[in-house]
XYZ file of C-alpha atoms in Angstrom:
419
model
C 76.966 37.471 10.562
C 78.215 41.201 10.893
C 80.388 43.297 9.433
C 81.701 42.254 5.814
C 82.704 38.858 7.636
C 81.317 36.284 4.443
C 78.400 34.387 5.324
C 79.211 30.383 6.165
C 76.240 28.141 6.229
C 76.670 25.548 9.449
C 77.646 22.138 8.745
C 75.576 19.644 10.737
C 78.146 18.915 13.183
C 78.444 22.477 14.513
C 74.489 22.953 13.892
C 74.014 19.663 15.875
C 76.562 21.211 18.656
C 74.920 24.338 18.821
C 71.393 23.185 19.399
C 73.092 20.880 22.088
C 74.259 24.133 23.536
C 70.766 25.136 24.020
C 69.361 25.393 27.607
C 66.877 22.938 27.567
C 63.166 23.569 27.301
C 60.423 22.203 29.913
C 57.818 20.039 29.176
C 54.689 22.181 29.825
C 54.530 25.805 28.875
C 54.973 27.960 32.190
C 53.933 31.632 31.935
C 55.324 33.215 34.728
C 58.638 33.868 32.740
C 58.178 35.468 29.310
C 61.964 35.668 28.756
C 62.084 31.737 28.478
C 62.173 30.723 25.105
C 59.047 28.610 25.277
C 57.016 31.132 27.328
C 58.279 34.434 25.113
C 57.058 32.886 21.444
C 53.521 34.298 21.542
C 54.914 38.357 22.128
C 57.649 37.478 19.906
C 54.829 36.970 17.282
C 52.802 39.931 18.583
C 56.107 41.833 17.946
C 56.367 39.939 14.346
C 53.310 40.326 12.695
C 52.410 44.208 14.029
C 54.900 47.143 14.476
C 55.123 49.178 17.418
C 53.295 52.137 17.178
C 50.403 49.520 15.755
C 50.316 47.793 19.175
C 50.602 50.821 20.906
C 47.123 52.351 19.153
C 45.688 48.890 19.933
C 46.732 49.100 23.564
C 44.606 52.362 23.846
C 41.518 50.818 21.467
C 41.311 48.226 24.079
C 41.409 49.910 27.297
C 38.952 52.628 25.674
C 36.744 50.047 25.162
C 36.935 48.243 28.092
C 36.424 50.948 30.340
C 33.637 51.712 28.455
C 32.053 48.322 28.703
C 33.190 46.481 31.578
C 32.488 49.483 33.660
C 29.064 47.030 35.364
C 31.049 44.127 36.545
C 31.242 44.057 40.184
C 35.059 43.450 41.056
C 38.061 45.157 39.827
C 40.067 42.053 39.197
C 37.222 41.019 36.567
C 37.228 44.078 35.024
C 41.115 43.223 33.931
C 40.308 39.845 33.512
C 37.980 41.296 30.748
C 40.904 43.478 29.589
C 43.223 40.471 29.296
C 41.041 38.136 27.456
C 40.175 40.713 24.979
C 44.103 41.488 24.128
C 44.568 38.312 23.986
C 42.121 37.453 21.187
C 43.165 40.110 19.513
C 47.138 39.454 19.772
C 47.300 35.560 19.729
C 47.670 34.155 16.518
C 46.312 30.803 15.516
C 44.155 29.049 17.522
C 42.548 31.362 20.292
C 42.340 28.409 23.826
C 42.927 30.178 27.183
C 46.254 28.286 27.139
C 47.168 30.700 24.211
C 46.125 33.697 25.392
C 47.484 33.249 28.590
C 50.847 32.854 27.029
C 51.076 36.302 26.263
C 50.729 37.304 29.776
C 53.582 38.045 32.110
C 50.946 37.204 35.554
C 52.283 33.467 37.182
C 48.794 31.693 36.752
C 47.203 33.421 34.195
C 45.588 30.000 32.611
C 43.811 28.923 35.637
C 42.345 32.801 36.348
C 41.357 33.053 32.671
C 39.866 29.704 32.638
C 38.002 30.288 35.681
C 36.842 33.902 34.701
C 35.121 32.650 31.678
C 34.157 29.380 32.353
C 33.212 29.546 36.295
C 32.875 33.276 37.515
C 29.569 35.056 38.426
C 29.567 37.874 35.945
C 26.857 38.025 33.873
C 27.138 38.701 30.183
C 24.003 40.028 29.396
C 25.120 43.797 30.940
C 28.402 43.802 29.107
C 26.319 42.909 25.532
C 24.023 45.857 26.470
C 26.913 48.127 27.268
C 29.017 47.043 24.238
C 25.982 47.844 21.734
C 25.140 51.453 23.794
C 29.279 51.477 22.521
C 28.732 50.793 19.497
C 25.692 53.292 18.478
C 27.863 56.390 19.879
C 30.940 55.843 17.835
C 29.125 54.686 14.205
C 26.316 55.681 12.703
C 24.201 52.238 12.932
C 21.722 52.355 9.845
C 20.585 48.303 10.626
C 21.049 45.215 12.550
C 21.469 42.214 10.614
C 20.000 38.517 12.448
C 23.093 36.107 11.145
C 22.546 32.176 11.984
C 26.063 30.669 11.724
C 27.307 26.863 11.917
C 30.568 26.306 14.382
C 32.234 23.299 13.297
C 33.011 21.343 16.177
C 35.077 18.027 16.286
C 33.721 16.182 19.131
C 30.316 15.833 20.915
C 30.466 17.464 23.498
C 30.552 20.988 23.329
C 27.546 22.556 24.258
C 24.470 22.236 21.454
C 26.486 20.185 19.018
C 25.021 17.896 16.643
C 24.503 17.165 12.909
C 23.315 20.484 11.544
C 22.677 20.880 7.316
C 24.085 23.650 5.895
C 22.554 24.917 2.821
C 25.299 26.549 1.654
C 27.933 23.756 1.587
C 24.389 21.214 1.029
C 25.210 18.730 3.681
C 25.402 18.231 6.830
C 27.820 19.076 9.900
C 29.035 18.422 13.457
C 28.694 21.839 14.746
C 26.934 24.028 17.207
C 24.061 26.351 15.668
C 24.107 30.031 16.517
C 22.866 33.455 15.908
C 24.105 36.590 16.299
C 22.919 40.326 16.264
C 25.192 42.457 14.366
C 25.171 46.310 14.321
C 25.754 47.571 10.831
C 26.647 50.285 8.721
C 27.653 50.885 4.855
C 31.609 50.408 6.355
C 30.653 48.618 9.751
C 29.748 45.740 10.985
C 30.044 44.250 14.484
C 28.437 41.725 16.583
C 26.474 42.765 19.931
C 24.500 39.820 21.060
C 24.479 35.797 20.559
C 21.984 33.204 21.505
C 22.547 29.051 20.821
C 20.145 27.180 19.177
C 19.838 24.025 21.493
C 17.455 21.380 20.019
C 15.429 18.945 22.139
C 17.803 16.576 22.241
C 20.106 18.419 23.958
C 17.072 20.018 26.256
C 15.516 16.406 27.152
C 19.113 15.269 27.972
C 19.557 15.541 32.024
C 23.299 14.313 31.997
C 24.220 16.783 29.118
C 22.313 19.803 30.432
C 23.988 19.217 33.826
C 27.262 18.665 32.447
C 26.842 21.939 30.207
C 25.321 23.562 32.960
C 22.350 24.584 30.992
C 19.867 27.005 32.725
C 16.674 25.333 34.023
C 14.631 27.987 32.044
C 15.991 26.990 28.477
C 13.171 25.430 26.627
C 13.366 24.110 23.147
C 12.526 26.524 19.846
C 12.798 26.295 16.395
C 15.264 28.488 14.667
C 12.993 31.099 13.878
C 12.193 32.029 17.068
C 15.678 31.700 18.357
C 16.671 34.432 15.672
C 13.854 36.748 17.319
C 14.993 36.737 20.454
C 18.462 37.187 19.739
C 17.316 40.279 18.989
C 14.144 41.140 21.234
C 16.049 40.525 24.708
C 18.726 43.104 24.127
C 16.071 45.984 23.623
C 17.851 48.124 21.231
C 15.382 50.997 19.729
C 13.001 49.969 17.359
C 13.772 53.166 15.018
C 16.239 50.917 12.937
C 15.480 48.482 10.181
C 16.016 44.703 10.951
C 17.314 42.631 8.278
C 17.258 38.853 7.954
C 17.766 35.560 5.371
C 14.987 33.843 6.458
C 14.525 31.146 3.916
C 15.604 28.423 6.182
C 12.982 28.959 9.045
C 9.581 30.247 9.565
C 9.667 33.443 7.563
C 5.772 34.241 8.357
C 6.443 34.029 11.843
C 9.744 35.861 11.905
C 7.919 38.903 9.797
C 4.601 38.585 12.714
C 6.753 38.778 15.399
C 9.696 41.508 14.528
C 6.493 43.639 13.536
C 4.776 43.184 16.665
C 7.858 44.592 18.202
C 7.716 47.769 16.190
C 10.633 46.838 14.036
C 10.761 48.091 10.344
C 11.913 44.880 8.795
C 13.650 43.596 5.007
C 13.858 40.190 5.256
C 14.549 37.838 2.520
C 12.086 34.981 1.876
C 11.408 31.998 0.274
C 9.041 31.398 -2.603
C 7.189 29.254 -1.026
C 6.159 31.446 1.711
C 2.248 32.403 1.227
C 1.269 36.414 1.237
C -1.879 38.246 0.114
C -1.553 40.855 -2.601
C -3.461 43.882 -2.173
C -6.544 44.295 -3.648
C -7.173 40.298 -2.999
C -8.477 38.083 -0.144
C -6.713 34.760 -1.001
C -3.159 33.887 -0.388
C -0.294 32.900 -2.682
C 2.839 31.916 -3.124
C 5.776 34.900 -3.108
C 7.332 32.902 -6.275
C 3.987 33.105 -7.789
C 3.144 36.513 -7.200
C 6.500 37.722 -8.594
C 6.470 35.734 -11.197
C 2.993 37.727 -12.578
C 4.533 41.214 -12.073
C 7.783 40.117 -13.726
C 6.964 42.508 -16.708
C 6.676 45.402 -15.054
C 10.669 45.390 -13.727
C 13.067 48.170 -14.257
C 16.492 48.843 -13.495
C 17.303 50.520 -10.384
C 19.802 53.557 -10.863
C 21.787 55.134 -8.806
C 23.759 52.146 -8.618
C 27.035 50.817 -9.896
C 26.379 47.401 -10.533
C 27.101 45.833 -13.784
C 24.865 44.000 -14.767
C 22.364 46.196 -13.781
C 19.937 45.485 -10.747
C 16.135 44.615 -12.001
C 13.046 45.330 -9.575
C 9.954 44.183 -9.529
C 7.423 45.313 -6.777
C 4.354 43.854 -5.447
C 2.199 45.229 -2.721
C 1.459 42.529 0.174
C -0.034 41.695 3.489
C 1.169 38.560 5.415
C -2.544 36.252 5.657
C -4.744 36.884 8.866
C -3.252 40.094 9.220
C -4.677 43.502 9.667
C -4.935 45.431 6.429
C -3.245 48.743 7.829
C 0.703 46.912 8.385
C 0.999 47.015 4.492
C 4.499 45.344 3.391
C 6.475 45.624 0.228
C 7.486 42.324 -1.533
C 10.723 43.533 -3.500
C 11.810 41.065 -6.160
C 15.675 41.811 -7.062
C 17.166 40.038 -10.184
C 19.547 40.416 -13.437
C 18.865 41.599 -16.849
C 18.053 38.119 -18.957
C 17.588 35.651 -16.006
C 14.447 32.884 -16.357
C 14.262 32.042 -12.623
C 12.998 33.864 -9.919
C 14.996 36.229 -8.384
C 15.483 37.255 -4.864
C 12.624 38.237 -3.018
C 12.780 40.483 -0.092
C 9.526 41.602 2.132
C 9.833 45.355 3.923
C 7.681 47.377 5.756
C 9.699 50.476 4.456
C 8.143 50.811 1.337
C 9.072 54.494 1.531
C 12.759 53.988 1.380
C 13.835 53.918 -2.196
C 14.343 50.915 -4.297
C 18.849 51.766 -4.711
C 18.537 52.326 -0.498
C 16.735 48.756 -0.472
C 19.478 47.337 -2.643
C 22.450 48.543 -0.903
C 21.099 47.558 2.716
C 20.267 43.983 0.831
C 23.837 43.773 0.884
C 24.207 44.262 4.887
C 23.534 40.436 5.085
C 26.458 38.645 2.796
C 28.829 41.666 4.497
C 28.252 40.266 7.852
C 29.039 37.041 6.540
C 32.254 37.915 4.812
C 33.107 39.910 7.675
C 32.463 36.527 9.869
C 35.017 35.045 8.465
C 37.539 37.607 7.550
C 37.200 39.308 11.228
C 35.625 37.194 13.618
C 37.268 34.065 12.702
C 40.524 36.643 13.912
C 39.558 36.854 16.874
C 37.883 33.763 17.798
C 34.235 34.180 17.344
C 33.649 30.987 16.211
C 36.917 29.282 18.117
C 35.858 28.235 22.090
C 37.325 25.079 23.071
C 35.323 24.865 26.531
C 32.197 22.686 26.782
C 30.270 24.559 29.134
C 26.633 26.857 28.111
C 28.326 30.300 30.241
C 31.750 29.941 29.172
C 30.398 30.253 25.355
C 27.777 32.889 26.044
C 31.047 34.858 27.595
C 33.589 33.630 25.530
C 31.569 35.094 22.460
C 30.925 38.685 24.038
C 34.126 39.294 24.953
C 35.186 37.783 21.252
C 32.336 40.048 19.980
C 34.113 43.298 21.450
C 37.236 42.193 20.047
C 35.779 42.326 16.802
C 34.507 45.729 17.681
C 37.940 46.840 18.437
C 39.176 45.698 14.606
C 36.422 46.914 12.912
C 36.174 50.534 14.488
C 40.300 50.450 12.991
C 39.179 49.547 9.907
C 36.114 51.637 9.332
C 36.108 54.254 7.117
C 35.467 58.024 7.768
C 32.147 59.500 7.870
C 31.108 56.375 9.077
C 32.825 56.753 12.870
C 32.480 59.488 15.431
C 34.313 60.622 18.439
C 32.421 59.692 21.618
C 33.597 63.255 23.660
């Protein structure tokens, strides 16, 4: 109502009349027409949930970015392809299909040319990762990258790598798909620059389901571990920066071997179990044991503003059958009072201080908050197709979305201009 008319609530006869009044709506969303009512209630949302000038800045984000990293792919109608899918993700809200991001676009047949950009083009994804983390390292100041295995729910069986997978954290088991990811990170940064699937045998030894996933011929099975490695070997970023990792669900001795056979400084965060040699000694024990027997020489670490404070005990280690001059640091991290052992973390940088080595401890529950708070946004974790390339691009152009957000939300020193 206008003016001082009073307000009048409808009765449900004229409500009833009115919505028979109503042009009727079709059956099947069509988005050639965004002024249909149907059609126009994704922008109407956009419009909603983010003012005008904040779409406007997010407008020039993306095509920054996407010049920037979609620069390599051969045609120019990919290239906006790209550009769509990534507004998209970012602008849809709820669940992140192609059906819903196509919505949002005023091009007749934008479904079937976003379905068939990400699910059957030729581009390859690899070159946009690489481009995206070169992007990345010029606008923040990287300090790590963070090796983050993830479950992806999944209701059905047959998106590609699904099966029963435990989680440790929830302690039971899942229908999901098993994944890790690469993340660049900072003290106010984190973002996601390269993704591998962790296919099992079952899935490998499966003709039917590797031809109906469309599986590469070269995919062989490997345990988690190794999985985690090469998600971050085959994107050859510099081996200047440390490389953090849980690794108390996989092979932790031959995640450590590997990662420092690359050159990478590592702090990775172990299990008790896992058998190291102190120094000084020739036979191997248990981490848990061996930080257990320097337990009374821990002190607090200052320079830090945790309350309770942060205990350290240090031990100085060698991983067995390995050459005496790659020296590591087991760091054992715990609070004042507590019986049990606390968390132990193995680093090659024993020259970083021991309030450094805290803080970039925390790099690793950050990407996982950030996971969730960010990338479950845009629809990291959200790809409804079935196929192994439509995931692998699905999640890098999900992964620069992220980007996108978490450049906004970054604070300063942390970014810098890239002219």
């Amino acid at each position: 109502m206008s003016g001082s008319a009073p307000s009048e609530s409808l009765s449900p006869a004229s409500s009833r009349e009115m919505r028979l009044r109503q042009p009727p709506l079709p059956q099947r969303r069509c988005c050639q027409h965004l002024d249909h009512p149907r059609c126009a209630l994704q922008a109407h949302c956009v419009r909603r949930w983010m003012p005008r000038g904040g779409r406007m800045r997010l407008h020039d984000d993306v095509t920054d970015l996407c010049t920037d990293i979609l620069a390599g792919l051969p045609r120019s109608d990919q290239r906006r392809r790209g550009m769509e899918y990534i507004r998209g993700l970012l602008l849809t809200r709820g669940r992140k299909s192609i059906r819903n991001i196509a919505a949002i676009s005023a091009e007749p047949a934008a479904e079937q040319a976003l379905h068939h950009f990400v699910s059957d083009s030729t581009w390859d994804w690899m070159p946009v990762r690489q481009a995206l983390t070169r992007h990345v390292t010029r606008v923040a100041n990287v300090s790590a990258w963070v090796l983050h295995p993830t479950l992806i729910r999944k209701a059905g069986t047959h998106s590609v790598g699904v099966g029963r997978k435990y989680s440790p954290g929830l302690g039971q088991s899942l229908n999901a798909q098993h994944a890790v990811g690469l993340w660049a990170a900072t003290p106010d940064f984190v973002a996601p620059v390269n993704w591998r699937l962790h296919l099992n045998e079952d899935w490998l030894a499966d003709e039917h389901r590797r031809r109906r996933a469309a599986i590469p011929d070269d995919m062989v099975a490997q345990s988690l571990g190794a999985c985690t490695v090469e998600t971050y070997l085959e994107l050859g970023v510099a081996a200047d920066d440390l490389v953090l990792v849980d690794a108390r669900e996989m092979e932790a001795g031959m995640v450590v071997r590997r990662l420092r056979a690359s050159g990478a400084p590592v702090l990775i965060r172990i299990p008790a179990g896992l058998r190291l040699v102190a120094a000084g000694r020739s036979a191997a024990e248990c981490a848990g044991d061996l930080a257990a027997a320097a337990r009374h020489s821990r002190r607090p670490v200052f320079g830090l503003t945790a309350n309770p404070p942060v205990l350290a005990g240090t031990v100085a280690v060698r991983l067995p059958s390995t050459r005496a001059h790659d020296p590591l640091l087991m760091v054992e991290l715990s609070a004042p009072g507590g019986s049990g052992p606390g968390q132990l973390w193995l680093t090659s940088r024993g020259d970083v201080g021991l309030a450094d080595l805290v803080r970039l401890t925390s790099l690793v529950p950050r990407v996982g908050h950030d996971l969730e708070m960010t990338g479950d946004r845009v629809g990291l974790r959200a790809f409804t197709g079935r196929s192994y390339r439509g995931w692998h691009r699905h999640v890098t152009l999900a992964s620069a979305a992220h980007t996108v957000l978490a450049a906004r939300g970054c604070a300063e020193p942390a970014l810098r201009r890239t002219s």
